CSV table of C-alpha atoms in Angstrom, one decimal:
chain,number,residue,atom,x,y,z
A,1,MET,CA,-96.1,12.8,57.9
A,2,LYS,CA,-93.3,14.6,59.8
A,3,HIS,CA,-90.9,11.7,59.0
A,4,ILE,CA,-91.6,12.1,55.3
A,5,MET,CA,-90.8,15.8,55.6
A,6,VAL,CA,-87.5,15.1,57.2
A,7,LEU,CA,-86.6,12.7,54.4
A,8,VAL,CA,-87.5,15.3,51.8
A,9,LEU,CA,-85.4,17.9,53.6
A,10,ILE,CA,-82.4,15.6,53.8
A,11,GLY,CA,-82.8,14.8,50.1
A,12,CYS,CA,-82.9,18.5,49.3
A,13,ILE,CA,-79.8,19.1,51.4
A,14,TYR,CA,-78.0,16.2,49.7
A,15,ALA,CA,-79.0,17.3,46.2
A,16,THR,CA,-77.8,20.8,47.0
A,17,SER,CA,-74.4,19.5,48.3
A,18,ILE,CA,-73.9,17.4,45.2
A,19,THR,CA,-74.7,20.3,43.0
A,20,GLU,CA,-72.2,22.6,44.8
A,21,MET,CA,-69.5,19.9,44.7
A,22,THR,CA,-70.1,19.3,41.0
A,23,ASP,CA,-69.8,23.0,40.4
A,24,LYS,CA,-66.5,23.2,42.1
A,25,LEU,CA,-65.2,20.3,40.0
A,26,ALA,CA,-66.8,21.5,36.8
A,27,GLN,CA,-63.5,21.7,34.8
A,28,TYR,CA,-62.7,18.1,35.8
A,29,GLY,CA,-66.2,16.7,35.0
A,30,ASP,CA,-65.0,14.4,32.3
A,31,HIS,CA,-61.9,13.3,34.3
A,32,PRO,CA,-62.3,9.6,35.4
A,33,PHE,CA,-60.6,10.3,38.7
A,34,GLY,CA,-62.8,13.3,39.3
A,35,LYS,CA,-66.0,11.3,38.8
A,36,SER,CA,-64.7,8.6,41.2
A,37,MET,CA,-63.9,11.2,43.8
A,38,ILE,CA,-67.4,12.8,43.4
A,39,ASN,CA,-69.0,9.4,43.8
A,40,LEU,CA,-66.8,8.7,46.9
A,41,VAL,CA,-67.9,11.9,48.5
A,42,SER,CA,-71.5,11.5,47.4
A,43,VAL,CA,-71.8,8.1,48.9
A,44,ASN,CA,-70.3,9.3,52.1
A,45,MET,CA,-72.6,12.2,52.4
A,46,LYS,CA,-75.6,10.1,51.3
A,47,THR,CA,-74.9,7.5,54.0
A,48,GLY,CA,-74.4,10.3,56.6
A,49,GLY,CA,-70.7,9.6,57.0
A,50,SER,CA,-68.3,11.8,59.0
A,51,LEU,CA,-66.9,14.7,57.1
A,52,ASN,CA,-63.8,14.7,59.2
A,53,GLU,CA,-63.2,11.1,58.4
A,54,LEU,CA,-63.8,11.9,54.7
A,55,LYS,CA,-61.4,14.8,55.0
A,56,GLN,CA,-58.7,12.5,56.5
A,57,LEU,CA,-59.4,9.9,53.7
A,58,LEU,CA,-59.0,12.6,51.0
A,59,GLN,CA,-55.8,13.9,52.7
A,60,GLN,CA,-54.5,10.3,52.8
A,61,ILE,CA,-55.3,10.0,49.1
A,62,LYS,CA,-53.5,13.3,48.4
A,63,ASP,CA,-50.5,12.2,50.3
A,64,GLU,CA,-50.3,9.0,48.4
A,65,LEU,CA,-50.7,10.9,45.1
A,66,ILE,CA,-47.9,13.2,46.2
A,67,ALA,CA,-45.7,10.3,47.2
A,68,LEU,CA,-46.5,8.5,43.9
A,69,THR,CA,-45.5,11.7,42.0
A,70,GLN,CA,-42.2,12.0,43.9
A,71,LEU,CA,-41.5,8.3,43.2
A,72,GLN,CA,-42.3,8.8,39.5
A,73,ASP,CA,-40.0,11.9,39.5
A,74,GLN,CA,-37.2,9.8,41.0
A,75,GLU,CA,-37.8,6.9,38.6
A,76,ASN,CA,-37.8,9.4,35.7
A,77,ALA,CA,-34.6,11.0,36.9
A,78,THR,CA,-32.9,7.6,37.2
A,79,PHE,CA,-34.2,6.6,33.8
A,80,THR,CA,-33.0,9.9,32.3
A,81,ARG,CA,-29.5,9.4,33.8
A,82,ARG,CA,-29.3,5.9,32.6
A,83,SER,CA,-30.6,6.9,29.2
A,84,GLN,CA,-28.0,9.7,29.0
A,85,VAL,CA,-25.2,7.3,29.9
A,86,ASP,CA,-26.4,4.7,27.4
A,87,LEU,CA,-26.7,7.3,24.7
A,88,ALA,CA,-23.2,8.6,25.6
A,89,LYS,CA,-21.9,5.1,25.3
A,90,LEU,CA,-23.7,4.6,22.0
A,91,GLN,CA,-22.4,8.0,20.7
A,92,ALA,CA,-18.8,7.0,21.8
A,93,THR,CA,-19.2,3.7,20.0
A,94,LEU,CA,-20.4,5.5,16.9
A,95,GLU,CA,-17.6,8.0,17.0
A,96,GLN,CA,-15.0,5.3,17.5
A,97,ALA,CA,-16.5,3.2,14.7
A,98,GLN,CA,-16.5,6.3,12.4
A,99,THR,CA,-12.9,7.1,13.4
A,100,ASP,CA,-11.9,3.4,12.7
A,101,LEU,CA,-13.7,3.6,9.4
A,102,ASP,CA,-12.0,6.8,8.4
A,103,ASN,CA,-8.6,5.4,9.4
A,104,GLN,CA,-9.2,2.2,7.5
A,105,ARG,CA,-10.3,4.0,4.4
A,106,GLN,CA,-7.2,6.3,4.6
A,107,GLU,CA,-5.0,3.3,5.0
A,108,GLN,CA,-6.8,1.6,2.1
A,109,SER,CA,-6.3,4.7,-0.1
A,110,SER,CA,-2.6,4.9,0.9
A,111,LEU,CA,-2.0,1.2,0.3
A,112,ASN,CA,-3.7,1.4,-3.1
A,113,ASN,CA,-1.4,4.3,-4.1
A,114,GLU,CA,1.6,2.3,-2.9
A,115,LEU,CA,0.3,-0.7,-4.8
A,116,THR,CA,0.1,1.3,-8.0
A,117,THR,CA,3.7,2.6,-7.4
A,118,LEU,CA,5.0,-0.8,-6.7
A,119,GLN,CA,3.3,-2.4,-9.7
A,120,THR,CA,5.0,0.2,-11.9
A,121,ARG,CA,8.3,-0.4,-10.1
A,122,VAL,CA,8.0,-4.2,-10.6
A,123,LYS,CA,7.4,-3.6,-14.4
A,124,GLU,CA,10.4,-1.3,-14.6
A,125,ASP,CA,12.7,-3.7,-12.6
A,126,GLN,CA,11.6,-6.6,-14.7
A,127,ALA,CA,12.3,-4.6,-17.9
A,128,ALA,CA,15.7,-3.6,-16.5
A,129,LEU,CA,16.4,-7.2,-15.6
A,130,ASP,CA,15.5,-8.3,-19.1
A,131,ARG,CA,17.9,-5.6,-20.5
A,132,ASN,CA,20.5,-6.7,-18.1
A,133,SER,CA,20.2,-10.3,-19.2
A,134,ARG,CA,20.6,-9.2,-22.9
A,135,GLY,CA,23.5,-7.0,-21.9
A,136,SER,CA,25.2,-9.8,-20.0
A,137,GLY,CA,24.8,-12.1,-23.0
A,138,ASP,CA,26.1,-9.5,-25.3
A,139,ALA,CA,29.1,-8.8,-23.1
A,140,GLN,CA,29.9,-12.5,-22.9
A,141,SER,CA,29.6,-12.8,-26.7
A,142,ARG,CA,31.9,-9.8,-27.2
A,143,LEU,CA,34.4,-11.3,-24.7
A,144,ASP,CA,34.3,-14.7,-26.5
A,145,ALA,CA,34.7,-13.0,-29.8
A,146,GLU,CA,37.5,-10.9,-28.5
A,147,ASN,CA,39.3,-14.0,-27.2
A,148,ASN,CA,38.8,-15.9,-30.4
A,149,ASP,CA,39.9,-12.9,-32.5
A,150,PHE,CA,42.9,-12.3,-30.4
A,151,ALA,CA,44.0,-15.9,-30.5
A,152,THR,CA,43.7,-15.9,-34.3
A,153,LYS,CA,45.6,-12.7,-34.8
A,154,TYR,CA,48.2,-13.5,-32.2
A,155,GLN,CA,48.9,-16.8,-34.0
A,156,ASP,CA,49.1,-14.9,-37.3
A,157,TYR,CA,51.7,-12.6,-35.9
A,158,SER,CA,53.6,-15.6,-34.4
A,159,ASP,CA,53.5,-17.4,-37.8
A,160,ALA,CA,54.6,-14.3,-39.6
A,161,ILE,CA,57.5,-13.7,-37.2
A,162,LEU,CA,58.6,-17.3,-37.4
A,163,ALA,CA,58.5,-17.2,-41.2
A,164,CYS,CA,60.6,-14.0,-41.1
A,165,LYS,CA,63.1,-15.6,-38.9
A,166,GLU,CA,63.3,-18.7,-41.1
A,167,ALA,CA,63.8,-16.4,-44.1
A,168,GLN,CA,66.4,-14.4,-42.2
A,169,ARG,CA,68.3,-17.7,-41.4
A,170,LEU,CA,68.1,-18.8,-45.0
A,171,LEU,CA,69.4,-15.4,-46.3
A,172,MET,CA,72.1,-15.3,-43.6
A,173,ASN,CA,73.3,-18.7,-44.8
A,174,LEU,CA,73.5,-17.3,-48.4
A,175,ARG,CA,75.4,-14.3,-47.3
A,176,GLY,CA,78.0,-16.4,-45.5
A,177,GLU,CA,78.9,-18.0,-48.9
A,178,GLY,CA,80.7,-15.0,-50.3
A,179,THR,CA,80.5,-11.3,-51.3
A,180,SER,CA,80.2,-11.9,-55.0
A,181,LEU,CA,77.4,-13.4,-57.0
A,182,ILE,CA,76.3,-16.6,-55.4
A,183,GLN,CA,75.6,-19.6,-57.5
A,184,LEU,CA,72.2,-21.0,-56.5
A,185,THR,CA,71.6,-24.7,-56.0
A,186,GLN,CA,68.2,-26.1,-57.0
A,187,ASP,CA,67.3,-26.6,-53.3
A,188,THR,CA,68.3,-23.0,-52.5
A,189,LYS,CA,66.3,-21.7,-55.4
A,190,SER,CA,63.3,-23.7,-54.3
A,191,ASN,CA,63.7,-22.4,-50.7
A,192,LEU,CA,63.7,-18.8,-52.0
A,193,LEU,CA,60.6,-19.4,-54.1
A,194,GLN,CA,58.8,-21.0,-51.1
A,195,THR,CA,59.9,-18.1,-48.9
A,196,LYS,CA,58.6,-15.6,-51.4
A,197,GLU,CA,55.3,-17.4,-51.5
A,198,ASN,CA,55.1,-17.5,-47.7
A,199,PHE,CA,55.7,-13.8,-47.5
A,200,GLN,CA,52.9,-13.2,-50.0
A,201,LYS,CA,50.5,-15.3,-48.0
A,202,ILE,CA,51.5,-13.6,-44.7
A,203,LYS,CA,51.1,-10.2,-46.3
A,204,GLU,CA,47.5,-11.1,-47.3
A,205,ILE,CA,46.7,-12.5,-43.8
A,206,LEU,CA,48.1,-9.6,-41.9
A,207,GLU,CA,46.6,-6.9,-44.1
A,208,ALA,CA,43.4,-7.0,-41.8
A,209,HIS,CA,45.3,-6.2,-38.6
A,210,THR,CA,48.8,-5.1,-39.2
A,211,LYS,CA,50.0,-1.5,-39.3
A,212,LYS,CA,50.2,-0.1,-42.8
A,213,SER,CA,53.9,1.0,-42.1
A,214,SER,CA,54.8,-2.7,-41.6
A,215,LEU,CA,52.9,-3.8,-44.7
A,216,THR,CA,55.0,-1.5,-46.9
A,217,LEU,CA,58.0,-3.7,-46.0
A,218,PHE,CA,56.5,-6.8,-47.6
A,219,GLN,CA,56.5,-5.7,-51.2
A,220,PRO,CA,60.2,-4.9,-51.5
A,221,ILE,CA,61.1,-8.1,-49.6
A,222,ILE,CA,58.9,-10.1,-52.0
A,223,GLU,CA,60.4,-8.4,-55.0
A,224,GLY,CA,64.0,-8.9,-53.6
A,225,LEU,CA,63.3,-12.6,-53.0
A,226,ALA,CA,61.9,-12.9,-56.6
A,227,GLU,CA,65.1,-11.3,-57.9
A,228,MET,CA,67.3,-13.7,-55.9
A,229,THR,CA,65.6,-16.7,-57.4
A,230,THR,CA,67.6,-16.0,-60.6
A,231,LYS,CA,70.8,-14.4,-59.1
A,232,VAL,CA,71.9,-13.5,-55.6
A,233,ASN,CA,73.4,-10.0,-55.5
A,234,PRO,CA,75.1,-9.2,-52.2
A,235,GLU,CA,73.6,-5.7,-52.2
A,236,THR,CA,70.1,-7.1,-52.8
A,237,LEU,CA,70.7,-9.8,-50.2
A,238,ASN,CA,71.8,-7.3,-47.5
A,239,ASN,CA,68.9,-5.0,-48.4
A,240,VAL,CA,66.3,-7.8,-48.0
A,241,LEU,CA,68.0,-8.9,-44.8
A,242,SER,CA,67.7,-5.4,-43.5
A,243,LEU,CA,64.0,-5.2,-44.5
A,244,VAL,CA,63.3,-8.6,-42.9
A,245,ALA,CA,64.9,-7.4,-39.6
A,246,ARG,CA,62.8,-4.3,-39.7
A,247,LEU,CA,59.7,-6.4,-40.5
A,248,ILE,CA,60.4,-8.7,-37.5
A,249,THR,CA,60.7,-5.7,-35.3
A,250,ALA,CA,57.4,-4.2,-36.7
A,251,LEU,CA,55.6,-7.5,-36.3
A,252,GLN,CA,56.8,-8.0,-32.7
A,253,GLU,CA,55.6,-4.4,-31.9
A,254,GLY,CA,52.3,-5.2,-33.6
A,255,GLN,CA,51.9,-8.4,-31.7
A,256,ASP,CA,52.7,-6.6,-28.4
A,257,GLN,CA,50.2,-3.9,-29.2
A,258,LEU,CA,47.6,-6.5,-30.1
A,259,GLU,CA,48.2,-8.2,-26.7
A,260,SER,CA,48.0,-4.9,-24.8
A,261,ASN,CA,44.8,-3.9,-26.6
A,262,HIS,CA,43.4,-7.4,-25.9
A,263,LYS,CA,44.2,-7.1,-22.2
A,264,THR,CA,42.5,-3.7,-22.0
A,265,GLN,CA,39.5,-5.0,-23.9
A,266,VAL,CA,39.2,-8.1,-21.7
A,267,GLU,CA,39.5,-5.9,-18.6
A,268,ASN,CA,36.8,-3.6,-19.9
A,269,LEU,CA,34.5,-6.4,-20.9
A,270,THR,CA,35.1,-8.3,-17.6
A,271,ARG,CA,34.4,-5.1,-15.7
A,272,LEU,CA,31.2,-4.6,-17.7
A,273,GLY,CA,30.2,-8.2,-17.0
A,274,ASP,CA,30.9,-7.7,-13.2
A,275,ASP,CA,28.8,-4.5,-13.3
A,276,LEU,CA,26.0,-6.3,-15.0
A,277,ARG,CA,26.1,-9.1,-12.5
A,278,ASN,CA,26.1,-6.7,-9.6
A,279,GLU,CA,23.2,-4.8,-11.3
A,280,LYS,CA,21.4,-8.1,-11.8
A,281,GLN,CA,21.7,-9.0,-8.1
A,282,THR,CA,20.5,-5.5,-7.1
A,283,LEU,CA,17.5,-5.8,-9.5
A,284,GLN,CA,16.7,-9.3,-8.3
A,285,VAL,CA,16.7,-8.1,-4.6
A,286,SER,CA,14.7,-5.1,-5.5
A,287,LEU,CA,12.2,-7.2,-7.5
A,288,ALA,CA,11.9,-9.8,-4.7
A,289,THR,CA,11.4,-7.0,-2.1
A,290,ALA,CA,8.7,-5.3,-4.3
A,291,ASN,CA,6.9,-8.6,-4.9
A,292,ASN,CA,6.9,-9.5,-1.2
A,293,ARG,CA,5.6,-6.0,-0.4
A,294,LEU,CA,2.9,-6.4,-3.1
A,295,LYS,CA,1.8,-9.7,-1.3
A,296,GLU,CA,1.7,-7.9,2.0
A,297,ILE,CA,-0.3,-5.0,0.6
A,298,GLN,CA,-2.8,-7.3,-1.1
A,299,SER,CA,-3.2,-9.3,2.0
A,300,ARG,CA,-3.8,-6.1,4.1
A,301,LEU,CA,-6.2,-4.7,1.5
A,302,ASN,CA,-8.2,-8.0,1.7
A,303,GLU,CA,-8.2,-7.7,5.5
A,304,LEU,CA,-9.2,-4.0,5.3
A,305,ASP,CA,-12.2,-4.9,3.0
A,306,GLY,CA,-13.5,-7.1,5.8
A,307,LEU,CA,-12.7,-4.5,8.5
A,308,ILE,CA,-14.4,-1.7,6.5
A,309,ASN,CA,-17.5,-3.9,6.1
A,310,ILE,CA,-17.6,-4.6,9.8
A,311,SER,CA,-17.1,-0.9,10.6
A,312,ASN,CA,-19.8,0.1,8.2
A,313,ALA,CA,-22.2,-2.3,9.7
A,314,LEU,CA,-21.3,-1.2,13.2
A,315,VAL,CA,-21.8,2.5,12.3
A,316,GLU,CA,-25.2,1.6,10.7
A,317,VAL,CA,-26.3,-0.5,13.7
A,318,THR,CA,-25.2,2.1,16.2
A,319,GLN,CA,-27.0,4.8,14.4
A,320,LEU,CA,-30.2,2.8,14.4
A,321,ASN,CA,-29.6,2.0,18.2
A,322,ILE,CA,-29.2,5.7,18.9
A,323,GLN,CA,-32.4,6.5,16.9
A,324,ASP,CA,-34.3,3.8,18.8
A,325,ALA,CA,-32.9,5.0,22.2
A,326,THR,CA,-33.8,8.6,21.3
A,327,ARG,CA,-37.3,7.6,20.3
A,328,ILE,CA,-37.8,5.6,23.5
A,329,ASN,CA,-36.5,8.5,25.6
A,330,GLU,CA,-38.9,10.8,23.8
A,331,LEU,CA,-41.8,8.4,24.4
A,332,GLU,CA,-40.8,8.0,28.0
A,333,ASP,CA,-40.5,11.7,28.5
A,334,SER,CA,-43.9,12.2,26.9
A,335,GLU,CA,-45.5,9.5,29.1
A,336,TYR,CA,-43.9,11.0,32.2
A,337,SER,CA,-45.1,14.5,31.3
A,338,ASN,CA,-48.6,13.1,30.7
A,339,GLN,CA,-48.6,11.2,34.0
A,340,LYS,CA,-47.3,14.2,35.9
A,341,VAL,CA,-50.0,16.4,34.5
A,342,SER,CA,-52.6,13.7,35.3
A,343,ARG,CA,-51.3,13.2,38.8
A,344,GLN,CA,-51.3,17.0,39.4
A,345,THR,CA,-54.9,17.1,38.1
A,346,GLU,CA,-55.8,14.3,40.6
A,347,ILE,CA,-54.1,16.3,43.4
A,348,ASP,CA,-56.0,19.4,42.4
A,349,ILE,CA,-59.3,17.5,42.4
A,350,VAL,CA,-58.5,16.2,45.9
A,351,ASP,CA,-57.5,19.7,47.1
A,352,ARG,CA,-60.8,21.1,45.8
A,353,LEU,CA,-62.8,18.4,47.6
A,354,ILE,CA,-60.8,19.0,50.8
A,355,GLU,CA,-61.5,22.7,50.4
A,356,TYR,CA,-65.2,21.9,49.9
A,357,ILE,CA,-65.3,19.7,53.0
A,358,ASN,CA,-63.5,22.4,55.0
A,359,GLN,CA,-66.1,24.8,53.9
A,360,LYS,CA,-68.9,22.5,55.0
A,361,LEU,CA,-67.2,21.9,58.3
A,362,SER,CA,-67.0,25.6,58.9
A,363,GLU,CA,-70.7,26.1,58.3
């Protein structure tokens, strides 16, 4: 009977201890670690275990929890440093990619502007080259026409001067026959008629390019020759000879002037041709340079298209990597905070149990 009473007393004491301990940990009642610790202490007390040994065990658990907390703090600090370094690298990569992209787009815009300017220049140079080609052809045609015209006119003058000299020789022969009326032979009369007709033809030919002052000499000569075909008056003969001499001088002056004008015209047209050839060479060099630059620009623009696509992709991928890294950091920080709170709760539970055991030891 006494044995049963002892057991009942022990049971009451044990139930009272469990109730007190549960009250101390009331705020941690739903905590898994709290339940485990209550069970640990309960088993120990139920089996009559040493409170000091239980206290040492709890202190050991607390020390391990503190050490684990410190280790987690260190690991979190290391992770945070590495994350910051990785994020800084990603940010630097993003900034460099954005800078490269901006530079590539600026170069692309600049090259497109240069391309437009060069295309306009090529059209202008080509148009100028076409005008130059037409101008060169025109200058050569004018030079050929000038040479042909000069040759014709120069020969006309030479023929006219020769005819005048032949007439002059014929008339001089007539004058040498006497100072009175000269009896004409049939041959002389025929020669005078032929000479008259020659002067008439020469007059018609030279009317297009002989000075008017020299043309006025033809008519009195022709009239004098016509008169001498019937009779040769010394006065008329001398007058015609004088007119022929003056005409020879006028024709020679006209021929000289024609040659001088021709020389000037040839020099001008030759200079124009040289200028046009020089201009053509300059335009051809300019056009070739522009076309070569157009090829370089187009090649670089094609290259930039690829580089811009790569830079765009790099920017997008890096932005996604930064977002992922930031999200991982946030999750890691949240998990660390939760673990730290949970670990601190576990330490608080152990502290309360140690406090409770200390209280029991002091009773």
